[in-house]
CSV table of C-alpha atoms in Angstrom, one decimal:
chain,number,residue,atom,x,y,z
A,1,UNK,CA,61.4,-17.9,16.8
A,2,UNK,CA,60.5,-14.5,18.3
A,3,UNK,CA,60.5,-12.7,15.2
A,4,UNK,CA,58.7,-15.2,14.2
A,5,UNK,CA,55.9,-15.3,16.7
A,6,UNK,CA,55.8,-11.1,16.6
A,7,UNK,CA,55.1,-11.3,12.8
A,8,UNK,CA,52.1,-13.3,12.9
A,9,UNK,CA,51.1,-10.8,16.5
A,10,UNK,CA,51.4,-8.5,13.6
A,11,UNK,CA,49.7,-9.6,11.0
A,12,UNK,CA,46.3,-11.1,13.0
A,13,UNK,CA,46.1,-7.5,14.3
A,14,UNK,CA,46.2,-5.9,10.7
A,15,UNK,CA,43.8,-8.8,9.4
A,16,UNK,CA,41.6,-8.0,12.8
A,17,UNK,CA,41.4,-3.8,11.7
A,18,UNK,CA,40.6,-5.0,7.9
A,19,UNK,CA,37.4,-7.2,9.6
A,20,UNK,CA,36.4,-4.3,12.1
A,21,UNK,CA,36.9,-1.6,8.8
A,22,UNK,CA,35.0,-3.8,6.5
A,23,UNK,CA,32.2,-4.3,8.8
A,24,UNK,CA,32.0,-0.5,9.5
A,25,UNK,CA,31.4,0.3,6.4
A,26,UNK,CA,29.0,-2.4,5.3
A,27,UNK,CA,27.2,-3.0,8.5
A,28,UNK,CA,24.4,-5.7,9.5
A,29,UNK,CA,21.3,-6.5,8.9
A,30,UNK,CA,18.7,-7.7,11.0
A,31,UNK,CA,15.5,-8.9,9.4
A,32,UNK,CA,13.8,-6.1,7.7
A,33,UNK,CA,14.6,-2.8,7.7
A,34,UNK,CA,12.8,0.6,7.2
A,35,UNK,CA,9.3,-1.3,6.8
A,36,UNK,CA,7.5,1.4,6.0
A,37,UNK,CA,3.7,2.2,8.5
A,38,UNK,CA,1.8,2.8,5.2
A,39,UNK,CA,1.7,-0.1,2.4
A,40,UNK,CA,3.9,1.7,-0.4
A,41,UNK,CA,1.5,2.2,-3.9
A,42,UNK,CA,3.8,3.8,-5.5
A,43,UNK,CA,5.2,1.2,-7.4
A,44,UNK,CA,8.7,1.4,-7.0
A,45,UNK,CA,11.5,-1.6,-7.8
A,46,UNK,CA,14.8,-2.2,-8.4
A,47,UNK,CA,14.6,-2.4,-12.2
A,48,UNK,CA,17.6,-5.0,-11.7
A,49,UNK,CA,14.9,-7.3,-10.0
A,50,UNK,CA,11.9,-7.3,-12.8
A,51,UNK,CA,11.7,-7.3,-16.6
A,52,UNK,CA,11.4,-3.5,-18.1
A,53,UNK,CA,7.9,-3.5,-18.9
A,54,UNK,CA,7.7,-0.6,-21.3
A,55,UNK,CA,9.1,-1.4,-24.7
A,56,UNK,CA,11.1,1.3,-26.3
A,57,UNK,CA,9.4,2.3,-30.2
A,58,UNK,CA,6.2,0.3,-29.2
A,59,UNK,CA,5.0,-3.4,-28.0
A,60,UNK,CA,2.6,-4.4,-25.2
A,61,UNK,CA,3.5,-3.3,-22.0
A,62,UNK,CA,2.3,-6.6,-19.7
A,63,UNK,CA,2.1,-4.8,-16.7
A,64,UNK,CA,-0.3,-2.8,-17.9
A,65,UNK,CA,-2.0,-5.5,-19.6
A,66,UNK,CA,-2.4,-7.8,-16.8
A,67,UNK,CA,-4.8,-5.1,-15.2
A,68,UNK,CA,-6.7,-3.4,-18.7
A,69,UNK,CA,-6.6,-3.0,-22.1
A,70,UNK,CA,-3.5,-1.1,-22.9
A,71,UNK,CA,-5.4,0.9,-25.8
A,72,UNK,CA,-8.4,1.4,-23.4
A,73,UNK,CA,-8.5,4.8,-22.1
A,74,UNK,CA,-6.7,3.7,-18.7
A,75,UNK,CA,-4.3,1.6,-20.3
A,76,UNK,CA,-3.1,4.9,-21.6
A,77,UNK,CA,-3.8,6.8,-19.1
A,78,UNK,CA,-1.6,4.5,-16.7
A,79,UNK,CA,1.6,4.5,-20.0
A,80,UNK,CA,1.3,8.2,-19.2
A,81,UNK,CA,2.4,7.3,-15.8
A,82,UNK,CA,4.9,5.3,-16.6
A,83,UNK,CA,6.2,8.0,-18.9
A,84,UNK,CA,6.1,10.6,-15.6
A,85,UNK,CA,7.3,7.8,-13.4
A,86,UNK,CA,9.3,5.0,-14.9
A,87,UNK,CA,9.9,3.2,-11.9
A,88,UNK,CA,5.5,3.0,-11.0
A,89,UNK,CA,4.6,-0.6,-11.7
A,90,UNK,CA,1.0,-1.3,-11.9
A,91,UNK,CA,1.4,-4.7,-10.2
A,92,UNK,CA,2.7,-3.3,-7.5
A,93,UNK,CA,0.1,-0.7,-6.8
A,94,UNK,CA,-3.0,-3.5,-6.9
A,95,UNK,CA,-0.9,-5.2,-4.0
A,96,UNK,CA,-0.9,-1.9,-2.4
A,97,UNK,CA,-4.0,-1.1,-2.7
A,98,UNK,CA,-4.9,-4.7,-1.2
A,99,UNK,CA,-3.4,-3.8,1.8
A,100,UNK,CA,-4.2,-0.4,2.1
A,101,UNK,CA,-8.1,-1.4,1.6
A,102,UNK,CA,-8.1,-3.9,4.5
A,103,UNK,CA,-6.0,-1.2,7.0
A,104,UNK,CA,-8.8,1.4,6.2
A,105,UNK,CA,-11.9,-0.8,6.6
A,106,UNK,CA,-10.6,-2.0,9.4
A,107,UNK,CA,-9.7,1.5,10.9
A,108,UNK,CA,-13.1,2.4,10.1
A,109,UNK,CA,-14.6,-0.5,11.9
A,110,UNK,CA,-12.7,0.3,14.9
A,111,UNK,CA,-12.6,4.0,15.0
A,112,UNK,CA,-9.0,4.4,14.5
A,113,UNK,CA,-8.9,7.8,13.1
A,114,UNK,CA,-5.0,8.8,13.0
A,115,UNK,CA,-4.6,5.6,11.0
A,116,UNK,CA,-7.4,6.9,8.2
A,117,UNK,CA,-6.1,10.4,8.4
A,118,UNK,CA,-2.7,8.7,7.0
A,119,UNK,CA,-4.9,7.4,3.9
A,120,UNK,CA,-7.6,9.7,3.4
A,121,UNK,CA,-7.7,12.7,1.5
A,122,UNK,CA,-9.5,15.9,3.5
A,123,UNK,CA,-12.8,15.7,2.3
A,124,UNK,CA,-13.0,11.7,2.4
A,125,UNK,CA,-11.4,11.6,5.7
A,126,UNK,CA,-14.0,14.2,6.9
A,127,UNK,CA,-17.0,12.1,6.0
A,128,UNK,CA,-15.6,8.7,7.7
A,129,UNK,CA,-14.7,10.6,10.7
A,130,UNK,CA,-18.1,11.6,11.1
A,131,UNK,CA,-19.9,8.3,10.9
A,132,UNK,CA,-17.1,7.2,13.8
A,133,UNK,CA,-18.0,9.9,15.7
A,134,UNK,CA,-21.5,9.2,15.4
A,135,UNK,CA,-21.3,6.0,16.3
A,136,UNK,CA,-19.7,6.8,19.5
A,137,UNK,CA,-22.1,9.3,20.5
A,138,UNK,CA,-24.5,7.0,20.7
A,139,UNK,CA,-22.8,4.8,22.4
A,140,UNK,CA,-22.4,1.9,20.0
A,141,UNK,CA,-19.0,-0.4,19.9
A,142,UNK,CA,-18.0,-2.4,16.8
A,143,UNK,CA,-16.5,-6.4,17.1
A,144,UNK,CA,-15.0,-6.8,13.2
A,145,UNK,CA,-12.6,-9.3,11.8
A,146,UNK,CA,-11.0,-9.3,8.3
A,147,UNK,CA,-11.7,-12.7,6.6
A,148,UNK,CA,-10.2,-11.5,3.0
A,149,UNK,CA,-10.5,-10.1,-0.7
A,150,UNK,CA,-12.6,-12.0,-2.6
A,151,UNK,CA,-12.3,-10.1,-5.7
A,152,UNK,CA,-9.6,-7.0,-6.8
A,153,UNK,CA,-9.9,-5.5,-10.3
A,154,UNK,CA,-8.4,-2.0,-11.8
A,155,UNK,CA,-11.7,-0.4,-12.9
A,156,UNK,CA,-10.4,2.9,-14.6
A,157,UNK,CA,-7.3,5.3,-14.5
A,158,UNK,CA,-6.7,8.8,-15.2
A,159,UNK,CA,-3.9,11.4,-15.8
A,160,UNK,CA,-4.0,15.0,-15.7
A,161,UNK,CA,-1.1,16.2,-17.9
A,162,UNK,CA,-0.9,19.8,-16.3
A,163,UNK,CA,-0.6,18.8,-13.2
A,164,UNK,CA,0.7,15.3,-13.4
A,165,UNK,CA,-1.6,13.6,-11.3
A,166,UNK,CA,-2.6,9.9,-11.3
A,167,UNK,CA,-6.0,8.5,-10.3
A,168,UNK,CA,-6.2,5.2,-9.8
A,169,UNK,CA,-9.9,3.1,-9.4
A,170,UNK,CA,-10.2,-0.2,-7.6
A,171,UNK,CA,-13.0,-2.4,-7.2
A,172,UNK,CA,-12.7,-4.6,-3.9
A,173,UNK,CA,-14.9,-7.3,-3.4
A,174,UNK,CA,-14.2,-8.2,0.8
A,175,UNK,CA,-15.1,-10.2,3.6
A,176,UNK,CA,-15.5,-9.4,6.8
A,177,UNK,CA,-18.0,-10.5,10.4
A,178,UNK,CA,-19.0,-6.9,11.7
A,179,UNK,CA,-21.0,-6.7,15.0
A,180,UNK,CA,-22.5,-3.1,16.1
A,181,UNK,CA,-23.5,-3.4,20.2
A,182,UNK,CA,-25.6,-0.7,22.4
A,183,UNK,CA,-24.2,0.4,25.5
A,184,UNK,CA,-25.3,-2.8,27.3
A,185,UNK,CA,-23.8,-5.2,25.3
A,186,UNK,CA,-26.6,-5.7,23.2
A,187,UNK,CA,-26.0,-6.3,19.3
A,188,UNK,CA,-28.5,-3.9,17.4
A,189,UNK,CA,-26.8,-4.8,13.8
A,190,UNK,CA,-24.8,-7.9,12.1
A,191,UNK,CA,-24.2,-11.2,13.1
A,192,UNK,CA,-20.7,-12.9,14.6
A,193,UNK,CA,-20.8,-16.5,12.7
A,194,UNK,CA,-22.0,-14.4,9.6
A,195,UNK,CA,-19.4,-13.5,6.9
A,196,UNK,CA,-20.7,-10.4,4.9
A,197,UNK,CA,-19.2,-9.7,1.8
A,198,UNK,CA,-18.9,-6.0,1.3
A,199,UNK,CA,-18.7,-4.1,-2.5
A,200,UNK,CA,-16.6,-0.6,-2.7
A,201,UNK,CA,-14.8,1.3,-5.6
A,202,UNK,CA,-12.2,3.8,-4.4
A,203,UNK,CA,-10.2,6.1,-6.4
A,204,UNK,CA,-6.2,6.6,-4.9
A,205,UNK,CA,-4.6,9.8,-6.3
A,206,UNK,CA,-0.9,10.7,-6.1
A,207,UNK,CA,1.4,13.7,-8.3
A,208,UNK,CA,3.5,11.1,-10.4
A,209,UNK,CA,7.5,11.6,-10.0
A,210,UNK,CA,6.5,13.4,-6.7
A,211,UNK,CA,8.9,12.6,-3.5
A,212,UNK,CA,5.9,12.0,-1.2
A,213,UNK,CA,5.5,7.9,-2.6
A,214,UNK,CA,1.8,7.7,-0.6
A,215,UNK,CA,-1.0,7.6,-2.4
A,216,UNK,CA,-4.8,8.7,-1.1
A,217,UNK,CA,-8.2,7.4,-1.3
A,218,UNK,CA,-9.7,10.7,-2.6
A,219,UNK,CA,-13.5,9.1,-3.8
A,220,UNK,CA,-15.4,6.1,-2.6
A,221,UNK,CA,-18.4,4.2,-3.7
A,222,UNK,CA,-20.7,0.9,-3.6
């Protein structure tokens, strides 16, 4: 009975150091982890987890043509990204670029310059920075919500071959209350129960198969 009884001693402990192993080398998980700060453009997915869009010896690429015309000069121009990239899904980018357009109007609006610095290139970062710094030499404070998108659409796409970077063109449609106050409090521009609906085409560039995954709102427009 005591051999007995030291065997099984024996064998819990071995069966405990086989749970504490295992679970060393797996670990846990805990909700999400690495969420990356910066909505991720790049396009990247386990090609285990979606259909493989581009069709060896030819066929329509969906991905593609869910945005534009595949034969259209940024249909091709975005297959030549896919060539550079395989793993860049245009899908993915648009839902992005959603997220990435609400984070910079919104940074804008509030004057959040190290948040736009993380999305602007120089040049555009340079011109929203001084309209925020305008604004707050004058004084003026800004009271803006997010309501939505009311309308996303891939308006063009580029690649440069020698240098293998992409440019990407959205068209955002959004809608958003915006109130501009004077130093007293007093509103001197838009209205809090009105929604205004707000029209802007940005370009995103990024070096396709680069490590750096960001991409950044080099151009603007109305």
């Amino acid at each position: 009975m005591g051999n007995q009884m030291i065997q099984i001693i024996i064998l819990a402990a071995v069966a405990l150091f086989l749970i504490l192993r295992l679970r060393s080398v797996l670990g846990t998980r805990d909700g999400f982890e690495g969420q990356p700060k910066i909505p991720d453009m790049a396009g990247k997915s386990d090609k285990s987890d979606r259909q493989f869009d581009v069709i060896e010896g030819g066929g329509k690429d969906l991905d593609i043509a869910d945005h534009t015309d595949p034969d259209s000069s940024a249909g091709k121009a975005l297959a030549a990204m896919k060539r550079m990239e395989p793993d860049f899904v245009v899908g993915e980018f648009a839902h992005g670029a959603r997220s990435a357009y609400e984070m910079i109007l919104m940074a804008y609006e509030n004057g959040e310059l190290d948040t736009l610095e993380q999305f602007l290139a120089p040049e555009v970062y340079e011109s929203f920075s001084a309209a925020v710094f305008e604004r707050a030499d004058k004084g003026f404070t800004v009271d803006a919500s997010f309501v939505g998108i009311r309308e996303l659409r891939l308006e063009d796409a580029q690649f440069d071959e020698t240098t293998n970077e992409g440019e990407i063109t959205m068209r955002f449609v959004g809608e958003l209350t915006s109130v501009v106050r004077d130093p007293s409090g007093e509103i001197v521009e838009g209205d809090p129960t009105e929604i205004k609906r707000q029209k802007d085409i940005w370009t995103f560039a990024r070096v396709m198969g680069s490590d750096d995954p960001n991409w950044l709102l080099v151009a603007t427009a109305g």
